[in-house]
mmCIF file of C-alpha atoms in Angstrom:
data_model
loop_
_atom_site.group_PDB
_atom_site.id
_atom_site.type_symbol
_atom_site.label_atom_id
_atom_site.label_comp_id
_atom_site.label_asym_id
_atom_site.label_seq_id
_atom_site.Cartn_x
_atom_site.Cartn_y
_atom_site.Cartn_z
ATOM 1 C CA UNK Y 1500 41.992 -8.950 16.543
ATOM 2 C CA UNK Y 1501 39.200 -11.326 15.561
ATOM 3 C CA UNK Y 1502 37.350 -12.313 18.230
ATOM 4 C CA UNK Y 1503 33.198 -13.265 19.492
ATOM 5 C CA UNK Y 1504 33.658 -9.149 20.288
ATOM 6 C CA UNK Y 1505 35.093 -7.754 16.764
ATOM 7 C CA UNK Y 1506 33.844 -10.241 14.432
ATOM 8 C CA UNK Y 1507 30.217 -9.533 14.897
ATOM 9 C CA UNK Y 1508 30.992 -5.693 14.513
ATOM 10 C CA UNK Y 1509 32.839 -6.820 11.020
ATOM 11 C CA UNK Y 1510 30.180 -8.746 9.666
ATOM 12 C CA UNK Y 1511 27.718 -5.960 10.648
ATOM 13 C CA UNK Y 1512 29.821 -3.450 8.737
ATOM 14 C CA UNK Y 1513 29.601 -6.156 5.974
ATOM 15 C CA UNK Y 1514 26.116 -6.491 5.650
ATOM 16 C CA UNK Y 1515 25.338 -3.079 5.961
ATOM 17 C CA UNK Y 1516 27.510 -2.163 3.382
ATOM 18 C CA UNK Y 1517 26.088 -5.076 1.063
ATOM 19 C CA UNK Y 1518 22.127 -3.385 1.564
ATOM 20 C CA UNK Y 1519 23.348 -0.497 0.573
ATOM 21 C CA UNK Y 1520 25.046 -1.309 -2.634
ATOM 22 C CA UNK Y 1521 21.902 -3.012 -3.476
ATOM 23 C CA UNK Y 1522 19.677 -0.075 -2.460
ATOM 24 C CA UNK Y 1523 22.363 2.292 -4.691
ATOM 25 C CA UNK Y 1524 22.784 -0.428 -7.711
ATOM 26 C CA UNK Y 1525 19.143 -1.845 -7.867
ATOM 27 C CA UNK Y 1526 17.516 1.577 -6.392
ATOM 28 C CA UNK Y 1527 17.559 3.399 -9.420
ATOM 29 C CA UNK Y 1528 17.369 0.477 -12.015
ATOM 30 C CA UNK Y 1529 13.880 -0.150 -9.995
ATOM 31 C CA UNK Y 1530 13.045 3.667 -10.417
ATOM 32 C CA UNK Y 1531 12.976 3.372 -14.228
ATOM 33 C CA UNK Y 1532 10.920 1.063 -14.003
ATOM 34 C CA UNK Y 1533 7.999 2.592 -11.725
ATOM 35 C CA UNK Y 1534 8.604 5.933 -14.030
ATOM 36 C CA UNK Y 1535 7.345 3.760 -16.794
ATOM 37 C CA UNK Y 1536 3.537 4.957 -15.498
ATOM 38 C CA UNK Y 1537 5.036 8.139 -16.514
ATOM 39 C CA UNK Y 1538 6.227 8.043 -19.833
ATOM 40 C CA UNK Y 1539 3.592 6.267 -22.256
ATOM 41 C CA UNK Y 1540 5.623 6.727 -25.953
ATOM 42 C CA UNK Y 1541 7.668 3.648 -26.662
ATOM 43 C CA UNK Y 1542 10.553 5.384 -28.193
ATOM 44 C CA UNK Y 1543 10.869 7.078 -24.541
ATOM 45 C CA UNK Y 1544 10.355 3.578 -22.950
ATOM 46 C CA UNK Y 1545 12.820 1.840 -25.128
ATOM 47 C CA UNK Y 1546 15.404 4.540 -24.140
ATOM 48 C CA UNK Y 1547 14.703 4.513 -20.588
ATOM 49 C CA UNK Y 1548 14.950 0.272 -21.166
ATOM 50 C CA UNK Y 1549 18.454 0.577 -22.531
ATOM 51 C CA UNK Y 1550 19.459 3.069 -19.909
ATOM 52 C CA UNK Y 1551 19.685 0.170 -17.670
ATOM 53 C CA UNK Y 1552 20.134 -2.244 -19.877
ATOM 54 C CA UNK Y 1553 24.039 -3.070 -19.110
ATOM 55 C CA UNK Y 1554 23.940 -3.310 -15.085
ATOM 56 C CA UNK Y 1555 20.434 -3.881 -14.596
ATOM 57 C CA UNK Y 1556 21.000 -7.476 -14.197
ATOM 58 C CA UNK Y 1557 23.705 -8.233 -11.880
ATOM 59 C CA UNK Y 1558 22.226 -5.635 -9.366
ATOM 60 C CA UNK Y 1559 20.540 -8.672 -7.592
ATOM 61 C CA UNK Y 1560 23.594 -10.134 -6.742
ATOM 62 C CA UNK Y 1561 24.185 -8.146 -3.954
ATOM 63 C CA UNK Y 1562 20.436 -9.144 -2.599
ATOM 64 C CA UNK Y 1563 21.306 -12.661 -2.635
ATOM 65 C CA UNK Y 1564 24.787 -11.595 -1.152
ATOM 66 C CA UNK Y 1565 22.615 -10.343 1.877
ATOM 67 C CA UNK Y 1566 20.425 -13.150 2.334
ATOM 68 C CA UNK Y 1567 23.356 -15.429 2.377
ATOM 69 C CA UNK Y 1568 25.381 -13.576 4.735
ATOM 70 C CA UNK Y 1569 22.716 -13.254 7.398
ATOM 71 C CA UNK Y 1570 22.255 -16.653 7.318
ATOM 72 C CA UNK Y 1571 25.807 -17.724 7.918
ATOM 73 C CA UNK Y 1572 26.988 -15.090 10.092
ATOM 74 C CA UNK Y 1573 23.893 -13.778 12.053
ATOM 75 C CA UNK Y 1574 21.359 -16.969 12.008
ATOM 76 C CA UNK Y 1575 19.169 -16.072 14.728
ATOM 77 C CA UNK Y 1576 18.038 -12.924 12.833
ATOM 78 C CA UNK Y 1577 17.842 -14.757 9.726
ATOM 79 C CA UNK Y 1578 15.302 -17.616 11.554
ATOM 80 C CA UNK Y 1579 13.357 -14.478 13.257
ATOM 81 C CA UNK Y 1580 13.253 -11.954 10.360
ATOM 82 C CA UNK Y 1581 12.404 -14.328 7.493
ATOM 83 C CA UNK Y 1582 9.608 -15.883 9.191
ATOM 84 C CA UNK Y 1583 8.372 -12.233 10.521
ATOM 85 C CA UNK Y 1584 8.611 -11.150 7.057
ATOM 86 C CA UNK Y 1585 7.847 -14.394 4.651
ATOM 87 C CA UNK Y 1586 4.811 -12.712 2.847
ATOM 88 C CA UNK Y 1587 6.991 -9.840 1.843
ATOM 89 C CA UNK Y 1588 9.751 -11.311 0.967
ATOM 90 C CA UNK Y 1589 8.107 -14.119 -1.290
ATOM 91 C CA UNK Y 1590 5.966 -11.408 -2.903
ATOM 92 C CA UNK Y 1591 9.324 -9.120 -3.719
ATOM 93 C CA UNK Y 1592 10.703 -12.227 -5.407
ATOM 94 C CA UNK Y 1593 7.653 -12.686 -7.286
ATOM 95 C CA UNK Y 1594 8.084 -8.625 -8.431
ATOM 96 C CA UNK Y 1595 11.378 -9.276 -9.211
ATOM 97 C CA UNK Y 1596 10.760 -12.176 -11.604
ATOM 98 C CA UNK Y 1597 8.105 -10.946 -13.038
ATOM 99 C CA UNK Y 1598 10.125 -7.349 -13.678
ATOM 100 C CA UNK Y 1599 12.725 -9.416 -15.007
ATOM 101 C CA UNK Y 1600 10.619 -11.891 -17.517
ATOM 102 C CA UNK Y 1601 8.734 -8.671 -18.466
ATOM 103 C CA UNK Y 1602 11.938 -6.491 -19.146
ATOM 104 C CA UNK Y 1603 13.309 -9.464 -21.667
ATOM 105 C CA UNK Y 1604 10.014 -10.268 -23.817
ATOM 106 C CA UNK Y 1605 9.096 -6.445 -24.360
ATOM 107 C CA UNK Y 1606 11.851 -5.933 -27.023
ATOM 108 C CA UNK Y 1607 10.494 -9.615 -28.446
ATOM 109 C CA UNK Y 1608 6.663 -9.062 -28.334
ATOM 110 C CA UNK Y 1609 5.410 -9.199 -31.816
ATOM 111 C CA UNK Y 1610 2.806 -6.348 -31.631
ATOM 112 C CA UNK Y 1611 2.148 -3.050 -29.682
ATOM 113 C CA UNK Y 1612 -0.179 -4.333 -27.645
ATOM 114 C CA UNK Y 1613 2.150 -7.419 -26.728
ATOM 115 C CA UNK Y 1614 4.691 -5.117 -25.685
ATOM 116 C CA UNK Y 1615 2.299 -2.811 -23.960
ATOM 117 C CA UNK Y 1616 1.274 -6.026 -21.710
ATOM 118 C CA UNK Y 1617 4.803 -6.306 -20.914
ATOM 119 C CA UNK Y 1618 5.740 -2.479 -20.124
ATOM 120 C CA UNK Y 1619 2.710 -3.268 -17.550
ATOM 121 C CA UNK Y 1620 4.155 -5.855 -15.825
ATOM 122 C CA UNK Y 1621 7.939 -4.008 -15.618
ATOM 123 C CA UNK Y 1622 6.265 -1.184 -14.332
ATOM 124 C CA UNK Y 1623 4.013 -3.343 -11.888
ATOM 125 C CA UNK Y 1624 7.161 -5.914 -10.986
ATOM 126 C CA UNK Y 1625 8.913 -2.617 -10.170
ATOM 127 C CA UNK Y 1626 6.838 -1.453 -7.918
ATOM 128 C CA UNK Y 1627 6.103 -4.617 -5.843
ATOM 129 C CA UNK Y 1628 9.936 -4.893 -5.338
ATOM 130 C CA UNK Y 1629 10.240 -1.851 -3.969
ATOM 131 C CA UNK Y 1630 7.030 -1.387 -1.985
ATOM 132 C CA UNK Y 1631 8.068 -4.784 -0.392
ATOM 133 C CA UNK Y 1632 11.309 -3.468 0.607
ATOM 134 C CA UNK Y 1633 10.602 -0.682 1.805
ATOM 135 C CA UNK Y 1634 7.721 -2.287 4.190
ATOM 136 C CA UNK Y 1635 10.376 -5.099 4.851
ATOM 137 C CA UNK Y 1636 12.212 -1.971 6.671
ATOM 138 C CA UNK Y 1637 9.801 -0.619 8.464
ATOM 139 C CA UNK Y 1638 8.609 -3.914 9.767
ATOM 140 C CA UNK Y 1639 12.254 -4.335 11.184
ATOM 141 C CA UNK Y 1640 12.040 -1.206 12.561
ATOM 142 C CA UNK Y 1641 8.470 -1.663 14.408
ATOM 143 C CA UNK Y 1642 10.270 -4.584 16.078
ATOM 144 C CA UNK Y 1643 9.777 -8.364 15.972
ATOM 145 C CA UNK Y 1644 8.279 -10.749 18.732
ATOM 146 C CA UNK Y 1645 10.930 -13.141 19.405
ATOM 147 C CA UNK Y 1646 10.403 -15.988 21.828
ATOM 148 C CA UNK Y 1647 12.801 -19.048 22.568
ATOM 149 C CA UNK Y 1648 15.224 -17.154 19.844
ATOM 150 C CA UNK Y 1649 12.298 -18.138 17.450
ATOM 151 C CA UNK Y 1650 9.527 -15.795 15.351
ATOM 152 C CA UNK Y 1651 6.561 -15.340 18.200
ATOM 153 C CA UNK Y 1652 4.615 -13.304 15.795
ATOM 154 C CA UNK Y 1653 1.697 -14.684 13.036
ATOM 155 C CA UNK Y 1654 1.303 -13.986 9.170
ATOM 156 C CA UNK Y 1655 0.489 -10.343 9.164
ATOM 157 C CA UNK Y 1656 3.164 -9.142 12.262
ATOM 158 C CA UNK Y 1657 4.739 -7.074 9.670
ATOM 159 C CA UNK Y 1658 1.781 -5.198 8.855
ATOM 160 C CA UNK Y 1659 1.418 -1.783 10.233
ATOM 161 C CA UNK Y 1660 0.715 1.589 9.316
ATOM 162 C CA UNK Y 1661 4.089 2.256 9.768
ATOM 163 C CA UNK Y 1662 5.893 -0.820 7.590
ATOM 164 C CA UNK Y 1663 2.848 0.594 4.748
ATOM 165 C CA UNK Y 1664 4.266 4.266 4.686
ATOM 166 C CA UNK Y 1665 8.059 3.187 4.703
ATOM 167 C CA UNK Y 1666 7.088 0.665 1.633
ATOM 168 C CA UNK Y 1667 5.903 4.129 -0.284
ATOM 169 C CA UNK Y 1668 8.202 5.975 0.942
ATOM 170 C CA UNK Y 1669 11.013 3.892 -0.468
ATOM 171 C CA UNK Y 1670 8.371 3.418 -4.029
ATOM 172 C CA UNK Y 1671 8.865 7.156 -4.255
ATOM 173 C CA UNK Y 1672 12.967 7.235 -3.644
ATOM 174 C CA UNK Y 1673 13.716 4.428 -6.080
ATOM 175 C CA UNK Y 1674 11.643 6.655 -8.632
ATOM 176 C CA UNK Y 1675 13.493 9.748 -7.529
ATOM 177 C CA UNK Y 1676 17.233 7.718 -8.557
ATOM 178 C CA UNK Y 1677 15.322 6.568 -11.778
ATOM 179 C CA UNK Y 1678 14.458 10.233 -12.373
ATOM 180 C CA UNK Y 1679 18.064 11.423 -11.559
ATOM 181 C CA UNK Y 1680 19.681 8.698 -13.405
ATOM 182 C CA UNK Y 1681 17.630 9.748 -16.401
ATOM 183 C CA UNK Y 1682 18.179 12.793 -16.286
ATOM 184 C CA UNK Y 1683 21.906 11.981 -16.180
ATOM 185 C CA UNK Y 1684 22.018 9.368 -18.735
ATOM 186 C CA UNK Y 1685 19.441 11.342 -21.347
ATOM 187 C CA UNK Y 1686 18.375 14.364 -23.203
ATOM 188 C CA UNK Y 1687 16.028 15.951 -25.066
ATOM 189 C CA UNK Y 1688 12.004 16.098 -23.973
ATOM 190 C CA UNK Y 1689 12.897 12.596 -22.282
ATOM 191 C CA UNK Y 1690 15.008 14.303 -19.979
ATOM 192 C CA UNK Y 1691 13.549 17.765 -19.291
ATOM 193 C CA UNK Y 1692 9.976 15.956 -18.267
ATOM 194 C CA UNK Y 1693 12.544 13.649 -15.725
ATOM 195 C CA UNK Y 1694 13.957 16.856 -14.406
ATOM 196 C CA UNK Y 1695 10.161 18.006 -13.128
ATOM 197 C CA UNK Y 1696 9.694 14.155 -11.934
ATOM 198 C CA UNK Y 1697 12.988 14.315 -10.227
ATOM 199 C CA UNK Y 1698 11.812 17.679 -8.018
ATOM 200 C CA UNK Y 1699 8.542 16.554 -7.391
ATOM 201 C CA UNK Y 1700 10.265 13.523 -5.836
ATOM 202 C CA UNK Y 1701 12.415 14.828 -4.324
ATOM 203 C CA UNK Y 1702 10.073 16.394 -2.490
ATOM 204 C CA UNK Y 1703 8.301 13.577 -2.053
ATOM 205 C CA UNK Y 1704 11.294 12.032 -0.500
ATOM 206 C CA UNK Y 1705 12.131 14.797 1.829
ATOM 207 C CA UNK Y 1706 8.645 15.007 3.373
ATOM 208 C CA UNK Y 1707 8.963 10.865 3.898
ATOM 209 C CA UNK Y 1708 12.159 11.721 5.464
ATOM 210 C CA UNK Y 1709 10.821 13.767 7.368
ATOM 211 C CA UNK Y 1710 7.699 12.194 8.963
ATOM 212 C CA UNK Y 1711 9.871 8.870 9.110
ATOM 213 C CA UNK Y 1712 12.166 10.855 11.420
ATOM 214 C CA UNK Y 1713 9.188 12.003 13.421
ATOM 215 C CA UNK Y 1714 7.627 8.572 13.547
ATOM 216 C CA UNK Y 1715 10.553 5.845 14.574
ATOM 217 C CA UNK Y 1716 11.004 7.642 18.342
ATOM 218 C CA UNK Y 1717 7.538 6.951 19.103
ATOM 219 C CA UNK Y 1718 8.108 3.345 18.076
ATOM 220 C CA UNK Y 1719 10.421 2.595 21.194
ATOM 221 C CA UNK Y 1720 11.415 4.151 23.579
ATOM 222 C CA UNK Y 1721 15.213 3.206 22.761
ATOM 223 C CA UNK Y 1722 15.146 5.024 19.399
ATOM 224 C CA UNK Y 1723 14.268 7.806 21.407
ATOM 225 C CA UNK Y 1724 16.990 7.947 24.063
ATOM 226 C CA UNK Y 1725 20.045 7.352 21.046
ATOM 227 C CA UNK Y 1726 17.775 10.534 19.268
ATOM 228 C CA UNK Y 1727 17.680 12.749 21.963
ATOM 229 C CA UNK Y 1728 20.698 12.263 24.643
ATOM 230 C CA UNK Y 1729 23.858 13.191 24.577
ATOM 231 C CA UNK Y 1730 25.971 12.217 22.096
ATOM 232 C CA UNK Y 1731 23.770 10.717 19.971
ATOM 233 C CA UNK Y 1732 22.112 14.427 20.088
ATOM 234 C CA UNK Y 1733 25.047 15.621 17.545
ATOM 235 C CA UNK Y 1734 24.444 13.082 15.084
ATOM 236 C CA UNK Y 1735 20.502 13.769 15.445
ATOM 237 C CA UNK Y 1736 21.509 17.811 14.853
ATOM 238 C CA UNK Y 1737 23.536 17.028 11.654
ATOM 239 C CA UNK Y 1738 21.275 15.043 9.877
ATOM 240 C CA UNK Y 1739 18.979 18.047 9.228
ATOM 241 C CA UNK Y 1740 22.053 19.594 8.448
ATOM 242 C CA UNK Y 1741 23.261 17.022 5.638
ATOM 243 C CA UNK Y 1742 19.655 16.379 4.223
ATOM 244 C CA UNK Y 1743 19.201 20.074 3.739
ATOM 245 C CA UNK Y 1744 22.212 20.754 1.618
ATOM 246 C CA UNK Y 1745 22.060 17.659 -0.412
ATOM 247 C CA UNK Y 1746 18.416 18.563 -0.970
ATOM 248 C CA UNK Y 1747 19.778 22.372 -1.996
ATOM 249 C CA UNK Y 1748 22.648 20.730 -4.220
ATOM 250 C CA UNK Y 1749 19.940 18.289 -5.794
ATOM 251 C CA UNK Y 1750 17.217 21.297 -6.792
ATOM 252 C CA UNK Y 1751 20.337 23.466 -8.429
ATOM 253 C CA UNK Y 1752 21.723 20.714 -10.375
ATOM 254 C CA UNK Y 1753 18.086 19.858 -11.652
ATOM 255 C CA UNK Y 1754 17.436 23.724 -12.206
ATOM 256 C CA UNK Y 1755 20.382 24.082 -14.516
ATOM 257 C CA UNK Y 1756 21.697 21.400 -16.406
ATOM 258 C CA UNK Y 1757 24.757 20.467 -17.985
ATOM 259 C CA UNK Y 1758 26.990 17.585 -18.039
ATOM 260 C CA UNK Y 1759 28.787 18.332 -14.283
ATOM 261 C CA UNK Y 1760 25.128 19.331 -12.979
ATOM 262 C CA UNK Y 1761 22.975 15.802 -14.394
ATOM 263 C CA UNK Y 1762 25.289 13.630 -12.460
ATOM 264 C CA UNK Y 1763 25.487 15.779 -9.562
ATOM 265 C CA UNK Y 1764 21.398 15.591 -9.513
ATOM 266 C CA UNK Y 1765 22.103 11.598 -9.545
ATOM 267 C CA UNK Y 1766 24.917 11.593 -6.469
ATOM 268 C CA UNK Y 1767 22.720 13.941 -4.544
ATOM 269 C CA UNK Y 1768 19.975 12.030 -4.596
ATOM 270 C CA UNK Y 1769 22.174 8.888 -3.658
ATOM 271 C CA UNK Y 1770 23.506 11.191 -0.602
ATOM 272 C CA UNK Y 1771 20.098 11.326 0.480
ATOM 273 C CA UNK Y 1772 19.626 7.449 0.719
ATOM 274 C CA UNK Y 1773 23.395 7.463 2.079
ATOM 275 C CA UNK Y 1774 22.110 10.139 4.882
ATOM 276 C CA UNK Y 1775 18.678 7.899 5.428
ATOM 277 C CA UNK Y 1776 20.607 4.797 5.363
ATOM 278 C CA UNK Y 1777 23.380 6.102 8.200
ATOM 279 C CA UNK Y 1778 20.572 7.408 10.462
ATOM 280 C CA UNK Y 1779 18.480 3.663 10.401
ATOM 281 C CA UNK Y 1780 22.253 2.260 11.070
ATOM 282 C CA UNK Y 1781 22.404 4.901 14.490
ATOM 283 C CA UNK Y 1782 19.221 4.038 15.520
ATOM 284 C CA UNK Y 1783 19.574 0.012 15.720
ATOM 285 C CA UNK Y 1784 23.370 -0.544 16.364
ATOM 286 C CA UNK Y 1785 23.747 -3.020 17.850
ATOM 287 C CA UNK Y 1786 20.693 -4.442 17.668
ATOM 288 C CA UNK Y 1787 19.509 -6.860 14.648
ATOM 289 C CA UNK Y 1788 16.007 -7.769 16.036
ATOM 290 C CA UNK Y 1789 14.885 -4.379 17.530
ATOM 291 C CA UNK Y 1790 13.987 -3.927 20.191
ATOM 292 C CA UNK Y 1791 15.711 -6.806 22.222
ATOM 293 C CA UNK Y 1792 18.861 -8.714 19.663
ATOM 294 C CA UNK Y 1793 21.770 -7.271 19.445
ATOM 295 C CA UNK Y 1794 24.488 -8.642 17.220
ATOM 296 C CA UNK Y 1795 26.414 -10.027 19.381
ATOM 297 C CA UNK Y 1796 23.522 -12.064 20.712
ATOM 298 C CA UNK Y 1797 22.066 -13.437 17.470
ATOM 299 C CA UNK Y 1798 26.038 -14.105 15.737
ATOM 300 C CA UNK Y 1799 27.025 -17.809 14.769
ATOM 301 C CA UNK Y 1800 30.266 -18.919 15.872
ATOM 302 C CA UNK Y 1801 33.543 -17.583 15.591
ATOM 303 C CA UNK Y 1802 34.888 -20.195 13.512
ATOM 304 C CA UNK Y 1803 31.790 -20.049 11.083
ATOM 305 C CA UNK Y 1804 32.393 -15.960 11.051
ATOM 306 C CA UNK Y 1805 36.238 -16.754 10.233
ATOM 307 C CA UNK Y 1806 35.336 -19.165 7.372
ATOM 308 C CA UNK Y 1807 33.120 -16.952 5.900
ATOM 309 C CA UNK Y 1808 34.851 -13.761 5.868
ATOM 310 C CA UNK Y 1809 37.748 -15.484 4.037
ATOM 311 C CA UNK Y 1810 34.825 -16.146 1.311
ATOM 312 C CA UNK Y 1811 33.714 -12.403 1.253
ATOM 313 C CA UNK Y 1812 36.664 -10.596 1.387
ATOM 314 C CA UNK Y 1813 37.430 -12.684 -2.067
ATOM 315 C CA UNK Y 1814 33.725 -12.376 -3.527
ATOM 316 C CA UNK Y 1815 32.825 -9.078 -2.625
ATOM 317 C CA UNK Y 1816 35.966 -7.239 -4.470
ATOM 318 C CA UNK Y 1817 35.065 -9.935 -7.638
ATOM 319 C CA UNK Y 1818 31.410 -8.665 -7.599
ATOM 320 C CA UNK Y 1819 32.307 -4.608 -7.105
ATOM 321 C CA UNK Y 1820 34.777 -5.457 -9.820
ATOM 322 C CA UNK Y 1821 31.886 -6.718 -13.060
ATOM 323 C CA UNK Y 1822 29.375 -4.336 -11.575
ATOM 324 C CA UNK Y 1823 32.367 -1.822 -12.046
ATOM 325 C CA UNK Y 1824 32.526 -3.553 -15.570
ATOM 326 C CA UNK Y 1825 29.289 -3.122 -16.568
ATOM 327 C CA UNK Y 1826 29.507 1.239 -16.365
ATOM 328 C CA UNK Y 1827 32.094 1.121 -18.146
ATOM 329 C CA UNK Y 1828 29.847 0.329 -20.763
ATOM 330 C CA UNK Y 1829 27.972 3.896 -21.163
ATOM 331 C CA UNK Y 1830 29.420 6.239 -23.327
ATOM 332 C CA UNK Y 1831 27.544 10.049 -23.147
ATOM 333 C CA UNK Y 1832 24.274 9.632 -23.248
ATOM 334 C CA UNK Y 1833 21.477 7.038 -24.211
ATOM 335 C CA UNK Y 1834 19.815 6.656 -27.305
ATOM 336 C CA UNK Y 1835 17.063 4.353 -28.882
ATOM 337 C CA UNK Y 1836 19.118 1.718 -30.264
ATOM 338 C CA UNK Y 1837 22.277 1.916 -28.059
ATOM 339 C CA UNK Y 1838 21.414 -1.423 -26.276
ATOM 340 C CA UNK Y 1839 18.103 -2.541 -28.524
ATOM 341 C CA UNK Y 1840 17.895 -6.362 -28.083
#
């Protein structure tokens, strides 16, 4: 039944599920990008390019998707988390654009070093965008001051040693999915040399996992007591547990190739954002504004939830449905000219 109880819970569900198609969708299209500073040839950057070239726009949808829906169906976190995280956010855009001008006028620049300008700022917009995220998380996680239901906090409140690891953290996990979906999508040199990025990442990944895990308890004492107290002591035991064997499926698949193994390198390596993602979920629910919102508290009202949930449960199939499009796109794997402008 839909109710000031349920409906909250729904539109949480809704919005989590909306960051993480981004995170999944825009993740890895990201990745390729920061593994430009990898690859210098331009034969190997054009095919990395066209690799995303089908999907790599209408990824964003599902950012704007989230802004949208905070604001309608949780506005006190949107008027408390924007404001706590302006600088961020307005500097992500600016990645995003410039990623975006950058990954158009490479195939048009007129001479190498034209195009060399623009494979600069792709790989520079890339990063940016997903250094920004990833601090945007860890400055939600460090908590917000909130006073009057308003932003208490000044320009830099999101900066912290903390919000600064997560935002490399999640720079090094967007370039582990761009390594895994290369080495999925490619072959050749181009994808053996992705197959040693991809491990190095990955442990690169599992150690930020790891000290992540170590560091959020310490934040507040609430993360703490869900961690370590009965039940929430299961779900803290299996975690290890799931990270461990994705991480053993993910080494395998990259240690001996093959059609089934390269995509099973790529779906590990989404389990272990799927596995990171789930644990930040169990350590806010139900707060939105750690340490003190929950979403109950910071929800519009029920008639505004009603009327917009009619809108998502049309859009959201729509928008699964021409990203679903856009795969269907890729035949086998990647070449030079498969999607040349």
């Amino acid at each position: 039944m839909l109710n000031a109880h349920t409906l909250p819970i729904i539109w949480g569900c809704i919005m989590a599920f909306v960051i993480f198609a981004y995170v999944v969708l825009d993740g890895f299209d990201l990745g390729v990008g920061i593994l430009f500073a990898a690859e210098r040839g331009r034969a190997e950057r054009d095919i990395m390019v066209n690799s995303i070239a089908p999907v790599w726009d209408g990824n964003e949808t599902w950012l704007v998707l989230g802004g949208s829906g905070l604001y309608g169906a949780f506005p006190e976190a949107y008027s408390v988390i924007l404001p706590a995280v302006y600088p961020l956010v307005i500097t992500m855009l600016i990645g995003l654009i410039l990623r975006g001008v950058a990954f158009e006028f490479r195939f048009r620049a007129h001479t190498e070093r034209h195009r060399l300008n623009w494979d600069y700022g792709f790989w520079f917009g890339s990063v940016i965008a997903a250094f920004c995220q990833g601090a945007i998380l860890g400055a939600v996680l460090h908590g917000t001051k909130v006073a009057g239901g308003q932003f208490a906090g000044g320009p830099f409140a999101w900066f912290s040693a903390f919000s600064v690891f997560t935002g490399l953290a999640v720079v090094c996990g967007y370039a582990l999915l761009g390594a895994a979906w290369l080495v999925w999508r490619t072959e050749g040199g181009l994808q053996l040399r992705m197959r040693r990025e991809a491990a190095r990442l990955t442990v690169g990944m599992l150690a930020g996992i790891l000290a992540v895990s170590v560091w959020t308890p310490l934040l507040d004492h609430a993360y703490a007591v869900r961690w370590f107290t009965w039940p929430g002591l299961a779900v803290t035991g299996l975690a290890p547990l799931a990270v461990a064997a994705l991480a053993f499926f993910l080494f395998r698949a990259l240690r001996h190739g093959g059609a089934v193994h390269d995509s099973t390198a790529f779906l590990c390596a989404l389990g272990l954002f799927l596995a990171s993602f789930l644990g930040l979920g169990f350590s806010l629910f139900p707060h939105i504004i750690p340490p003190g919102v929950t979403i109950w508290q910071a929800a519009s009202p029920v008639g505004s939830q009603e009327f917009l949930l009619v809108g998502a449960v049309v859009l959201i199939p729509v928008i699964i449905a021409y990203n679903a499009f856009a795969y269907t796109i890729f035949h086998g794997k990647v070449d030079h000219a498969a999607f040349d402008h």
